[in-house]
PDB file of C-alpha atoms and ligand atoms in Angstrom:
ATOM      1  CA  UNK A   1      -3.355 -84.793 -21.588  1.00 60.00           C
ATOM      2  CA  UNK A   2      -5.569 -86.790 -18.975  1.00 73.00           C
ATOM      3  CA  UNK A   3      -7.308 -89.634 -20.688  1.00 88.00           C
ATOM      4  CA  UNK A   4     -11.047 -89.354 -19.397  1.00 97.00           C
ATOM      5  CA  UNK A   5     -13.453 -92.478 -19.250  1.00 97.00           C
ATOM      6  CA  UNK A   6     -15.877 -91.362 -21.321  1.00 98.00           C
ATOM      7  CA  UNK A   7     -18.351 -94.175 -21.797  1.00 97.00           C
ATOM      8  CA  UNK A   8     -21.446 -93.064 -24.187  1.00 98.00           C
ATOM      9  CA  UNK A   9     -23.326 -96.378 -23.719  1.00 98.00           C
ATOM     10  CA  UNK A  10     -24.928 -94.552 -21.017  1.00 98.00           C
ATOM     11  CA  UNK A  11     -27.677 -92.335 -20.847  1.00 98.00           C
ATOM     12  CA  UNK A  12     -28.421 -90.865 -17.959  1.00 98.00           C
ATOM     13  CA  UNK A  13     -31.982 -89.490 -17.761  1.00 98.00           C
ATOM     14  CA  UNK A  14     -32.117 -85.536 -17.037  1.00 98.00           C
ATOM     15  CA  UNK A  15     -34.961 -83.235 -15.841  1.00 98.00           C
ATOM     16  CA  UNK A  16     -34.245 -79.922 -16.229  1.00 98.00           C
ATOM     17  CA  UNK A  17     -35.181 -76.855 -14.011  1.00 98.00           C
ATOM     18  CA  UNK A  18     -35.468 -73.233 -15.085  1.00 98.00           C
ATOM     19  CA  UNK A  19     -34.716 -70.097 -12.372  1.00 98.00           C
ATOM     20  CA  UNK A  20     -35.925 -67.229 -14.029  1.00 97.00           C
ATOM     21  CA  UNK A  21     -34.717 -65.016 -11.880  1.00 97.00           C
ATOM     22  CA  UNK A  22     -30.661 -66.113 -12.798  1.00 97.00           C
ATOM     23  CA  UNK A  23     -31.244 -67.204 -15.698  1.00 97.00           C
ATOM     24  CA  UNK A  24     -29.841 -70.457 -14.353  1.00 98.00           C
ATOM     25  CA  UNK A  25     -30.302 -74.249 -14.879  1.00 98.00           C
ATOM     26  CA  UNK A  26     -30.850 -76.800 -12.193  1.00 98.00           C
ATOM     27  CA  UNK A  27     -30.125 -80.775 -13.446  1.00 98.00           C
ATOM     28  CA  UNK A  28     -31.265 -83.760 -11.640  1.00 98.00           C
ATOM     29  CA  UNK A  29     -29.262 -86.695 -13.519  1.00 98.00           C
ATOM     30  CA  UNK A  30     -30.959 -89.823 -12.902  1.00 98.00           C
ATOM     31  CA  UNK A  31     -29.146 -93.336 -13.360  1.00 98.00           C
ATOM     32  CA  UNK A  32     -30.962 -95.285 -16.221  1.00 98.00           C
ATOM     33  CA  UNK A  33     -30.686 -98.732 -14.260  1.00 98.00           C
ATOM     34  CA  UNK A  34     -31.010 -97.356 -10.641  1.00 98.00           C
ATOM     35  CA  UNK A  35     -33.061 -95.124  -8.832  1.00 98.00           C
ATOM     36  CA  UNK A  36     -29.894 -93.174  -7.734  1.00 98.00           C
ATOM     37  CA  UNK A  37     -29.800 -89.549  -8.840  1.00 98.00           C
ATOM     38  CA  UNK A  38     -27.537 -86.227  -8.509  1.00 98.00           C
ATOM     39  CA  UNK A  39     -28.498 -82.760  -8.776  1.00 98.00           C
ATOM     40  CA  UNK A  40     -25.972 -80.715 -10.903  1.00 98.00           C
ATOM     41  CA  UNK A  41     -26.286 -76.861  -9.982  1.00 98.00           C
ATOM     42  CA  UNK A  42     -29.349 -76.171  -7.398  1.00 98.00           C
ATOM     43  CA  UNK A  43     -30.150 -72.433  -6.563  1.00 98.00           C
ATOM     44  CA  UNK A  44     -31.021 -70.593  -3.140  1.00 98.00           C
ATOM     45  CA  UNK A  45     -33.258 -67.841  -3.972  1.00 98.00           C
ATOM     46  CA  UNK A  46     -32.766 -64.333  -2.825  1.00 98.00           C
ATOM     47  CA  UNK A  47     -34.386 -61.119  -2.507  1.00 97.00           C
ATOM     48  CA  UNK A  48     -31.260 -59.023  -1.896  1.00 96.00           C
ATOM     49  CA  UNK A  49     -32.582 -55.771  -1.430  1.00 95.00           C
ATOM     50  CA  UNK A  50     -34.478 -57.139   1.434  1.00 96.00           C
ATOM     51  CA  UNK A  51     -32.255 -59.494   2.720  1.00 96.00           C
ATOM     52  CA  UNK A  52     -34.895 -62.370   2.116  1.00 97.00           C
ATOM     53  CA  UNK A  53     -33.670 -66.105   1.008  1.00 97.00           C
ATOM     54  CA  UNK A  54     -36.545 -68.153   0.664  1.00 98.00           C
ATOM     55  CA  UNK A  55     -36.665 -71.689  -1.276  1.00 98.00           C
ATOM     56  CA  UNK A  56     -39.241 -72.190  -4.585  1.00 98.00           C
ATOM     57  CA  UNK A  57     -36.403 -73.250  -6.585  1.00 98.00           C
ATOM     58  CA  UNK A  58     -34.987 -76.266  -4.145  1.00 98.00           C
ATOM     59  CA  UNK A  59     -38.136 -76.948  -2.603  1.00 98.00           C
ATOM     60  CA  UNK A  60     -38.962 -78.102  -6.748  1.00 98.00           C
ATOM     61  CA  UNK A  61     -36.350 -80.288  -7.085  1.00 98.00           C
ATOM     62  CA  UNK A  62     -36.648 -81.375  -3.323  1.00 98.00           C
ATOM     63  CA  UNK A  63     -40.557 -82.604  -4.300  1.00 98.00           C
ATOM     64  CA  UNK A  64     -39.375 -83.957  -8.143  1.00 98.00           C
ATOM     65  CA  UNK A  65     -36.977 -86.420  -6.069  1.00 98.00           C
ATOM     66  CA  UNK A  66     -39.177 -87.717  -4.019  1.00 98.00           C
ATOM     67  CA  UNK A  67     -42.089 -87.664  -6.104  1.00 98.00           C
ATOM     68  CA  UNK A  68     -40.198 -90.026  -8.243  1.00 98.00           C
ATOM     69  CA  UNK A  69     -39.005 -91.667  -5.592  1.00 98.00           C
ATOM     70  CA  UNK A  70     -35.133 -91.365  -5.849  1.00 98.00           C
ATOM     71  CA  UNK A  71     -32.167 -91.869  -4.180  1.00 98.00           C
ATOM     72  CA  UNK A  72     -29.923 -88.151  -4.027  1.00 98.00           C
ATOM     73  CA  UNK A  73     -26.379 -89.194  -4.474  1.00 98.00           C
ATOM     74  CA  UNK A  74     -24.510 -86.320  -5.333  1.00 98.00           C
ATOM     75  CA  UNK A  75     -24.938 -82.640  -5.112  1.00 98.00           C
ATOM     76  CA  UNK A  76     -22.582 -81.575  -7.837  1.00 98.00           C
ATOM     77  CA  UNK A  77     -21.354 -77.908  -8.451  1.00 98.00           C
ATOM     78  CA  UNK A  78     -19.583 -76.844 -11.589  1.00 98.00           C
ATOM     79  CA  UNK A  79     -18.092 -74.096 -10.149  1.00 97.00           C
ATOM     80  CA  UNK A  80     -18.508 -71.345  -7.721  1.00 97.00           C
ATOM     81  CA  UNK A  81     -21.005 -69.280  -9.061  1.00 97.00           C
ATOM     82  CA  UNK A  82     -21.088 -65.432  -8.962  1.00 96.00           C
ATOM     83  CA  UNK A  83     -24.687 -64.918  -9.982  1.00 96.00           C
ATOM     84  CA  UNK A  84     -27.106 -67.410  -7.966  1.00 97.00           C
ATOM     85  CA  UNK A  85     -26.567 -68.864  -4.562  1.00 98.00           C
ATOM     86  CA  UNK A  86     -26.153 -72.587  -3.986  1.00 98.00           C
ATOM     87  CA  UNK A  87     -29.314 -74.313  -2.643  1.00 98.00           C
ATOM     88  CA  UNK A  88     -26.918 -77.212  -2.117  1.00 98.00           C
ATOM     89  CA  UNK A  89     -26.841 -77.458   2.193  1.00 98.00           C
ATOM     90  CA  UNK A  90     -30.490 -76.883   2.101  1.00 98.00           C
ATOM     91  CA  UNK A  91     -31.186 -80.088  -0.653  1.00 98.00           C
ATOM     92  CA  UNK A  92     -28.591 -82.302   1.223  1.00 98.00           C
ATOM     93  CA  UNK A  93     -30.221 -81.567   4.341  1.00 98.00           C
ATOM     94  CA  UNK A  94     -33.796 -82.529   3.262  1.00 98.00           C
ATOM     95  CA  UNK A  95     -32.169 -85.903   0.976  1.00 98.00           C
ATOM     96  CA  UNK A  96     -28.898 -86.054   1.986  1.00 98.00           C
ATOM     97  CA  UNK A  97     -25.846 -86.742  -0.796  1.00 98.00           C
ATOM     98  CA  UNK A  98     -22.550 -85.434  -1.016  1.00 98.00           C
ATOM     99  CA  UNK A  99     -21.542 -81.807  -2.439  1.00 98.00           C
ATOM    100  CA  UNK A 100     -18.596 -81.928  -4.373  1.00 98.00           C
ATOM    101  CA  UNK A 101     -16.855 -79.450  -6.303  1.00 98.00           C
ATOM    102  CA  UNK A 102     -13.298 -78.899  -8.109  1.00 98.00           C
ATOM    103  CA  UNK A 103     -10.226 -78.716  -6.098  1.00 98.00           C
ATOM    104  CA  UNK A 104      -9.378 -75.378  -6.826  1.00 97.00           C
ATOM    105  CA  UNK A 105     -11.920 -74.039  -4.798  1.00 98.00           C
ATOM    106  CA  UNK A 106      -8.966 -73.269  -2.220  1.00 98.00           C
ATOM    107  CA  UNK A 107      -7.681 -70.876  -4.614  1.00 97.00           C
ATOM    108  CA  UNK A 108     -11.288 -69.010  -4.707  1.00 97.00           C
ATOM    109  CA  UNK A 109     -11.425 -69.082  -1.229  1.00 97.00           C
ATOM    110  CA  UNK A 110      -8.357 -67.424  -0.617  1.00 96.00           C
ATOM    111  CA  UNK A 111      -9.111 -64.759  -3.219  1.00 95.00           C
ATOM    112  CA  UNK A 112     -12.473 -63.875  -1.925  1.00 96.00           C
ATOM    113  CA  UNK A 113     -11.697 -64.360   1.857  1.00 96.00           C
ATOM    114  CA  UNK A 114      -9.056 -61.680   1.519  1.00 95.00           C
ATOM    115  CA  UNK A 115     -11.985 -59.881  -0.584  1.00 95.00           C
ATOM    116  CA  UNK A 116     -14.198 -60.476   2.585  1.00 96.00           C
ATOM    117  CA  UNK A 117     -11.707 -59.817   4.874  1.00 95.00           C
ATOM    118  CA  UNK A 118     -12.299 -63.325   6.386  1.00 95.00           C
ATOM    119  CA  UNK A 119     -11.128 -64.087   9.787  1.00 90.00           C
ATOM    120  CA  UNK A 120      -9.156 -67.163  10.647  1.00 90.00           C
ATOM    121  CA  UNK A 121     -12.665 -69.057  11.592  1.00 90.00           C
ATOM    122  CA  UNK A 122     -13.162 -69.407   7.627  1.00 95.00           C
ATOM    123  CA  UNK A 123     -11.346 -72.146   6.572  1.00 96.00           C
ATOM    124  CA  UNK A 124      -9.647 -72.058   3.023  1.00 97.00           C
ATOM    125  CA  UNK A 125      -8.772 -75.997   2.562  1.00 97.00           C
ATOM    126  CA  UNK A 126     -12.848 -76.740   1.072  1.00 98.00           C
ATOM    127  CA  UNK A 127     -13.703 -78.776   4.184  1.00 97.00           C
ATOM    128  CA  UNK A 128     -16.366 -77.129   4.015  1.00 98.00           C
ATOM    129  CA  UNK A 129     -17.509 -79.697   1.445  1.00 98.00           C
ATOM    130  CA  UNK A 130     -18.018 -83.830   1.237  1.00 98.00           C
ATOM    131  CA  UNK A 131     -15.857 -84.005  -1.937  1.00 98.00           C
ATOM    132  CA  UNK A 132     -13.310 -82.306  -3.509  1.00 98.00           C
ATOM    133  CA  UNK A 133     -12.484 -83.457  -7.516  1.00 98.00           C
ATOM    134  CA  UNK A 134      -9.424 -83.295  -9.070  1.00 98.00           C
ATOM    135  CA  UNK A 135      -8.749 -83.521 -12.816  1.00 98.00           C
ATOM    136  CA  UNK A 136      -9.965 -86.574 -13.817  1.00 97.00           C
ATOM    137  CA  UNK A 137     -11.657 -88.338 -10.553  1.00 98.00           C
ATOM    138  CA  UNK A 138     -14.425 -90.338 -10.442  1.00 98.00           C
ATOM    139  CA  UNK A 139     -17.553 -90.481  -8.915  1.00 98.00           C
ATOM    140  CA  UNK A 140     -20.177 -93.057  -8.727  1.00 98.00           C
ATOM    141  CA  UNK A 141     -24.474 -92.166  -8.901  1.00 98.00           C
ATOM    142  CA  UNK A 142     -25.753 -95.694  -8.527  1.00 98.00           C
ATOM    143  CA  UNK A 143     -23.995 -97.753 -11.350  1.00 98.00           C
ATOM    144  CA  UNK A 144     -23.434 -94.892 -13.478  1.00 97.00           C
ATOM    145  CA  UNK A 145     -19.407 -93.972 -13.325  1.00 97.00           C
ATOM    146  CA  UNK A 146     -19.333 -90.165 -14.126  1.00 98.00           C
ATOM    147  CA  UNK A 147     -15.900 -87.979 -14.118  1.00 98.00           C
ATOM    148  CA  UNK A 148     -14.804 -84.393 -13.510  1.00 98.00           C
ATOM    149  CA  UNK A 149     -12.656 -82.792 -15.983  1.00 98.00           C
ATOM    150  CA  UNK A 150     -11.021 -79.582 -15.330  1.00 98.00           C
ATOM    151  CA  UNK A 151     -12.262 -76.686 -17.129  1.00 98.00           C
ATOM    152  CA  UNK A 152     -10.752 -73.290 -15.390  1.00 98.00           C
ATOM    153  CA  UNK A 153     -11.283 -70.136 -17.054  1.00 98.00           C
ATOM    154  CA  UNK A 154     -14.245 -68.388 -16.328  1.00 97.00           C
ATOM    155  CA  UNK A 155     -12.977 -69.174 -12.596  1.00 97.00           C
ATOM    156  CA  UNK A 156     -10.039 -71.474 -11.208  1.00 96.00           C
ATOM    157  CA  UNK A 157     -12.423 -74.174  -9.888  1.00 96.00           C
ATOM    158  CA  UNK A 158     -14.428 -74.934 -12.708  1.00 98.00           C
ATOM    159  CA  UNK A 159     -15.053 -78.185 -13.538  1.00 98.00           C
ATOM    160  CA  UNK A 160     -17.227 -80.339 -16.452  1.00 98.00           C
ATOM    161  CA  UNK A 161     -19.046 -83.185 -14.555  1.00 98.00           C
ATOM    162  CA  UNK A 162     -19.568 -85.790 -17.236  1.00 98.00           C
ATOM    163  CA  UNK A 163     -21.671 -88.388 -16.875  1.00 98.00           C
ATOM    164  CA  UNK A 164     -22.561 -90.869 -19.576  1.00 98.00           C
ATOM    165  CA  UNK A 165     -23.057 -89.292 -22.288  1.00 98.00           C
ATOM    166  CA  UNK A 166     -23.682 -86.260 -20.514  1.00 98.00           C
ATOM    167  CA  UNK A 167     -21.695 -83.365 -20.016  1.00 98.00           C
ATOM    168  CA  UNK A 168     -22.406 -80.735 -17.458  1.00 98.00           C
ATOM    169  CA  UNK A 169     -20.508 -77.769 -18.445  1.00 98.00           C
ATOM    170  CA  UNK A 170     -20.973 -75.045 -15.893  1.00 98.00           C
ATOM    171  CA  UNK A 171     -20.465 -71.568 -17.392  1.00 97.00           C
ATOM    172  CA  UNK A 172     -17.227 -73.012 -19.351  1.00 97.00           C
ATOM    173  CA  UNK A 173     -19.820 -72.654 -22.940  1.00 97.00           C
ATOM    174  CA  UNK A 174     -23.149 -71.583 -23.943  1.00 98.00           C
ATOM    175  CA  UNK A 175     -25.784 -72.720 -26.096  1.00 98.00           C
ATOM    176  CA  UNK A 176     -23.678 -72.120 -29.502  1.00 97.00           C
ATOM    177  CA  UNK A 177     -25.549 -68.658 -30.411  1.00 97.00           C
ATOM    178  CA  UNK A 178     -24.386 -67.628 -27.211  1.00 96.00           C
ATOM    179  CA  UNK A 179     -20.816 -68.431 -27.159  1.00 96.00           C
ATOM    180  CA  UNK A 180     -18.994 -68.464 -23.806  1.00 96.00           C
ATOM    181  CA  UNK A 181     -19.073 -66.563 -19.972  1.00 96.00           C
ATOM    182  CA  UNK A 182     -16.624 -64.213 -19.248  1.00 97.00           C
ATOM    183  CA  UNK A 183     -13.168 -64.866 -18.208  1.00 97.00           C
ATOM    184  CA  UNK A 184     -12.715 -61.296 -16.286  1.00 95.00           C
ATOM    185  CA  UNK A 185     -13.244 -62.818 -12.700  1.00 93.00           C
ATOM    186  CA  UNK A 186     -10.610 -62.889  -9.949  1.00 90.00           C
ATOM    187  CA  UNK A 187      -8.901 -65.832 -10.915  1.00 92.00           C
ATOM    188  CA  UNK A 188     -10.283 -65.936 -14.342  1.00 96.00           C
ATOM    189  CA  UNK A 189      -8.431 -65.731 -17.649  1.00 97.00           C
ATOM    190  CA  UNK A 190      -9.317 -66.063 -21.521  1.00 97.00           C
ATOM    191  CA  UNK A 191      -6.676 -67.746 -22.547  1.00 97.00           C
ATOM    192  CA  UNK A 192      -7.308 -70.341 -20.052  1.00 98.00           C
ATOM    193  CA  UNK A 193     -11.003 -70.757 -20.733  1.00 98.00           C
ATOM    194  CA  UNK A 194     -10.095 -71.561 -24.436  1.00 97.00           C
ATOM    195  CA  UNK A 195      -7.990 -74.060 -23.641  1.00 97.00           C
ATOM    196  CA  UNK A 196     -10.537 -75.546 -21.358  1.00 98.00           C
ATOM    197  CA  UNK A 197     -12.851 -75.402 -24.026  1.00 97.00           C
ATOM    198  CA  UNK A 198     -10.894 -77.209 -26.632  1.00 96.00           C
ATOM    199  CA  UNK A 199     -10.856 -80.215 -23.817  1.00 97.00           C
ATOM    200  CA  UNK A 200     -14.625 -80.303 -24.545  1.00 97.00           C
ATOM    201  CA  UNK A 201     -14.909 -79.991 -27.789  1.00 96.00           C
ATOM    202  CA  UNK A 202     -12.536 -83.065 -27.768  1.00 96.00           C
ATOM    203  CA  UNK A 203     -15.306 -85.148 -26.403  1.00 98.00           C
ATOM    204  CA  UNK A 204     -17.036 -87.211 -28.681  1.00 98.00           C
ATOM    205  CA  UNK A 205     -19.292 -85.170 -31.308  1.00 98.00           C
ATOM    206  CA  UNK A 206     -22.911 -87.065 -30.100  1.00 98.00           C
ATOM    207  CA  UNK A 207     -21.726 -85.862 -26.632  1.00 98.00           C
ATOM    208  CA  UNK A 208     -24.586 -83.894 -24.887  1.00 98.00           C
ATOM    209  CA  UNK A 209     -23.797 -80.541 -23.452  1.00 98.00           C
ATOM    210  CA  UNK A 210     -26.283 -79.640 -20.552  1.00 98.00           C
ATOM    211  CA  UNK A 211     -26.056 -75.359 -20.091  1.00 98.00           C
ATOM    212  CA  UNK A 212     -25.779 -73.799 -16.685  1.00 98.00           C
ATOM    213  CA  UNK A 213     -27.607 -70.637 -17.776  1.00 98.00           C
ATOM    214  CA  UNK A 214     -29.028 -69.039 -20.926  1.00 97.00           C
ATOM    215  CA  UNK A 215     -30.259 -65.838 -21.623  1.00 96.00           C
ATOM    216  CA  UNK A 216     -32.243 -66.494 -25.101  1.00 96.00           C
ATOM    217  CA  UNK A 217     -30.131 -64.586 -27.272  1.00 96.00           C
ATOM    218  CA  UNK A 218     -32.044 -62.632 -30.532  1.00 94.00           C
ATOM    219  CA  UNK A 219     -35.201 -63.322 -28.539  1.00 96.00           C
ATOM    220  CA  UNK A 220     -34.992 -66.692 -28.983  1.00 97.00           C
ATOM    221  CA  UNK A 221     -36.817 -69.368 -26.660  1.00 97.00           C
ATOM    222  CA  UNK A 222     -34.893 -70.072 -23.798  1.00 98.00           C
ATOM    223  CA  UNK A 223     -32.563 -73.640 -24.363  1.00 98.00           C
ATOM    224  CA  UNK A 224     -30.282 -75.495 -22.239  1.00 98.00           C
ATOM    225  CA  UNK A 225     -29.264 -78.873 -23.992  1.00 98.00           C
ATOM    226  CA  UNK A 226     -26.678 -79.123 -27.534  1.00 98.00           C
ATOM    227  CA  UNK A 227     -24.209 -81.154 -28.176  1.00 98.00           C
ATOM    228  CA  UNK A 228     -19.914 -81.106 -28.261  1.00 97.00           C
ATOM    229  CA  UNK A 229     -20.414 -81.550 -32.568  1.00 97.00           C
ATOM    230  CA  UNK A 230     -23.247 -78.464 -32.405  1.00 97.00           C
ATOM    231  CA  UNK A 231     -20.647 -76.437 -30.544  1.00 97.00           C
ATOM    232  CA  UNK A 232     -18.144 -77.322 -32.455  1.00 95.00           C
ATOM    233  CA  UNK A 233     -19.562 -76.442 -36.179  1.00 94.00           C
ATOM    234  CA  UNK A 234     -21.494 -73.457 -34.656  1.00 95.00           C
ATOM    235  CA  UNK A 235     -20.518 -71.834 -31.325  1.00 96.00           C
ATOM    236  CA  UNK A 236     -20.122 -68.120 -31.981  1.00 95.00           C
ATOM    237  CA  UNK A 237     -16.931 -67.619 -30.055  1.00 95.00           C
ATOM    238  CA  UNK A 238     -15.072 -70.511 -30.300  1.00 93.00           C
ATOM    239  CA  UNK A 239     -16.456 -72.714 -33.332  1.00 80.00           C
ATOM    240  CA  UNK A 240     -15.446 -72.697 -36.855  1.00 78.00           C
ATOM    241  CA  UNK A 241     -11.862 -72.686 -36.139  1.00 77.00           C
ATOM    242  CA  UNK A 242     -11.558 -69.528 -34.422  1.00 88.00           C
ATOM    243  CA  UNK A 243      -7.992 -69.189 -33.063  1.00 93.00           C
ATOM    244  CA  UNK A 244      -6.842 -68.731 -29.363  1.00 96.00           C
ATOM    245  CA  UNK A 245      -5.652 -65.513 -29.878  1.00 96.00           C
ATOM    246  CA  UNK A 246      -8.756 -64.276 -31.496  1.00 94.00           C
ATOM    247  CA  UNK A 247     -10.641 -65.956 -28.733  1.00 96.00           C
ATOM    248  CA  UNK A 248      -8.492 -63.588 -25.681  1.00 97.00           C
ATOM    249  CA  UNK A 249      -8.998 -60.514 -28.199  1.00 96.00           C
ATOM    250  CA  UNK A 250     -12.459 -60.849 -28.468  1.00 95.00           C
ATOM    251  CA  UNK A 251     -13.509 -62.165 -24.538  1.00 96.00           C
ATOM    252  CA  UNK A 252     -11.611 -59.322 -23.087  1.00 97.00           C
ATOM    253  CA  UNK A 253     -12.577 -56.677 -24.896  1.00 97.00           C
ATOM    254  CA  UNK A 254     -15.991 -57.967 -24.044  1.00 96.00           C
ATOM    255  CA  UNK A 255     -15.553 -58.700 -20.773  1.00 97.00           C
ATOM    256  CA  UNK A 256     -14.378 -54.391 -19.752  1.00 96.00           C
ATOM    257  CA  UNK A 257     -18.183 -53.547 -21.418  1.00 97.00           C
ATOM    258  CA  UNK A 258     -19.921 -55.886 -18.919  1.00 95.00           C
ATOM    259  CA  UNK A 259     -21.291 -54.706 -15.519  1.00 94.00           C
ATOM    260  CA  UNK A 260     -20.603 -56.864 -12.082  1.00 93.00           C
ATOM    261  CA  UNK A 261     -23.125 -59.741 -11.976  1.00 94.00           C
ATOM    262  CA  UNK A 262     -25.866 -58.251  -9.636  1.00 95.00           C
ATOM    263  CA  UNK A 263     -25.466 -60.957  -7.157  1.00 96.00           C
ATOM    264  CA  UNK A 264     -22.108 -61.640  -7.465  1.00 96.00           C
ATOM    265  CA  UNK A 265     -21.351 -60.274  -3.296  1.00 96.00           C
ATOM    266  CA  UNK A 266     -23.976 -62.483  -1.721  1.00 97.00           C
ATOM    267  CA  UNK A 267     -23.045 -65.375  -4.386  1.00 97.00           C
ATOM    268  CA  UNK A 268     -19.242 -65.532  -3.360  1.00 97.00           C
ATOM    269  CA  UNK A 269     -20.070 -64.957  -0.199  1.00 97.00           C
ATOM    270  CA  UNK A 270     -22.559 -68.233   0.335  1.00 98.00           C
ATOM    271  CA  UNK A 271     -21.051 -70.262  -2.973  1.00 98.00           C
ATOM    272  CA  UNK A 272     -17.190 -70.948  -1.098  1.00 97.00           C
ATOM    273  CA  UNK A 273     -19.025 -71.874   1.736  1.00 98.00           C
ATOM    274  CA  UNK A 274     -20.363 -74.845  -0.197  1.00 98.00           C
ATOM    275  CA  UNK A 275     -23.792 -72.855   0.151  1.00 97.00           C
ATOM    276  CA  UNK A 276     -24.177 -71.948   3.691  1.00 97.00           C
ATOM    277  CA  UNK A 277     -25.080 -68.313   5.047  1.00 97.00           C
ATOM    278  CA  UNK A 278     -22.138 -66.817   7.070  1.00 96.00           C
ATOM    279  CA  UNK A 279     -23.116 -65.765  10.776  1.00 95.00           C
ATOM    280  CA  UNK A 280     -22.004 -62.757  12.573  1.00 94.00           C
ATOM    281  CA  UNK A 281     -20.126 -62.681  15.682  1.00 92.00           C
ATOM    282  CA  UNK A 282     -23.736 -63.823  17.563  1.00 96.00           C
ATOM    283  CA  UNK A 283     -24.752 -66.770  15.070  1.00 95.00           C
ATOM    284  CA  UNK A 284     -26.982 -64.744  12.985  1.00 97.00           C
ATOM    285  CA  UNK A 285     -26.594 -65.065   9.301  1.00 97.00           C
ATOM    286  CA  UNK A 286     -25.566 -61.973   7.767  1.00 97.00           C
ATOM    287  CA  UNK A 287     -23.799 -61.121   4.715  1.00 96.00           C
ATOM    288  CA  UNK A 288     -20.918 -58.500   3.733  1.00 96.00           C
ATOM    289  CA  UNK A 289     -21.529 -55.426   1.443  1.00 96.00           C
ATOM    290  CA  UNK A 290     -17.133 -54.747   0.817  1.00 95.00           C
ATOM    291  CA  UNK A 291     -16.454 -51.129  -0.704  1.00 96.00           C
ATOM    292  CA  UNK A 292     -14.476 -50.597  -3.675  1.00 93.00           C
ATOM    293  CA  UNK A 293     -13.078 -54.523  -3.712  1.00 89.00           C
ATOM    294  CA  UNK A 294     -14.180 -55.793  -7.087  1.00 85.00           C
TER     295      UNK A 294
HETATM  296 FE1  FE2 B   1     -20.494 -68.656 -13.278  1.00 63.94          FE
END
């Protein structure tokens, strides 16, 4: 097993943003001793039906940087998401940074540029972002030294960004009363997400696990930070001891009751671009509707 440097002297400072619409969290993760930051999961908004992308959500986070004056680093994704477009090109363009993601984003391009029925003008290598992390690498936002870990599962290319004593976990867990994301995906596979989540849970207990989404389970306020020790004693679907093979049970007979994300076309679509709108044959951006794919 990769030894990770996991250094919990440092704290990096996180404000937290809320998309109601996808139920999804944007992090800015701000160096304690610099002014460098990184945004961890930003999100494009979309009106689908109308074919409308405007920008509330990363125009936020655009005016929290440089209200606070900050330096953007990084523009860190945890995986390619299936439910909320990437506001990542649009960010980078207005503060610059890199956008880095897991390695195994070839793999999800391949699977969903077949899906597409991508011609040979979409490239399949991730050159279509700054960075590309493989188990273990490091990054740097100002003097903070943070490090992805490899956490497939719920997709091929998800990774944990840690930071500090920070952990960005992507859709790999959820706030304990909501347990974990599916593992049904192209690509995705239970077993594999359980062993990805036992590499968390073997972070240190005062570890603090930052959500990607929440859906306030029980009608509960919506949350979005716990900690490795709160999953561990608590987490619904994987705490408490509960065994790998009572893990794949239960996540795929839940997965075949749950209906496809309703963004998850546009999503791929924009997300293995590294967040930019494919253009037709003319240079206008326009999306794909495939029939009978997923
Ligand atoms: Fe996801």
């Amino acid at each position: 097993m990769t030894a990770y440097p996991v250094d919990m002297t440092v704290t990096p400072e996180v404000e937290t943003f809320f998309d109601p619409a996808t139920w999804t969290f944007t992090h800015v993760v701000k160096d304690p001793n610099s002014d460098a930051c990184a945004v961890v999961d930003s999100v494009m908004d979309i009106d689908y039906a109308a074919g409308r992308i405007t920008y509330d959500n990363a125009d936020r986070v655009i005016a929290y940087i440089r209200e606070k004056g900050l330096k953007l680093e990084w523009l860190l994704e945890t995986h390619v998401h299936a439910d909320h477009l990437s506001a990542a090109p649009y960010i980078q363009e207005a503060l610059g940074g890199k956008i880095g993601i897991g390695e195994k984003i070839t793999v999800v391009q391949d699977t969903f540029g077949k899906i597409f029925n991508e011609g040979t003008e979409f490239q399949r290598d991730g050159s279509q972002f700054d960075a590309l992390f493989k188990d273990g690498d490091t990054f740097m936002i100002g003097t903070m030294q943070g490090f992805a870990m490899h956490t497939p599962g719920h997709t091929p290319a998800c990774m944990t960004h840690v930071i500090g004593n920070a952990a960005f976990v992507g859709d790999t867990l959820f706030m304990p009363d909501g347990g974990s994301a599916r593992a049904d995906f192209p690509g995705g596979d239970a077993g594999t997400l359980y062993d990805s989540i036992q590499k968390v849970l073997a972070l240190p207990d005062e570890m603090r696990v930052f959500m990607c989404h929440d859906y306030g389970p029980n009608g509960r306020d919506i949350e979005y930070l716990t900690s490795v020790g709160e999953e561990k004693r608590h987490n619904i679907h994987v705490g408490q001891g509960k065994t790998r093979e009572d893990f794949i049970k239960f996540r795929t007979e839940r997965d075949a009751t749950l209906d496809v994300p309703r963004l998850i076309l546009p999503s791929l679509q924009v997300n293995m671009r590294a967040g930019e709108i494919p253009t037709d044959k003319d240079g206008r951006p326009m999306l794909k509707l495939p029939i009978n794919q997923l």
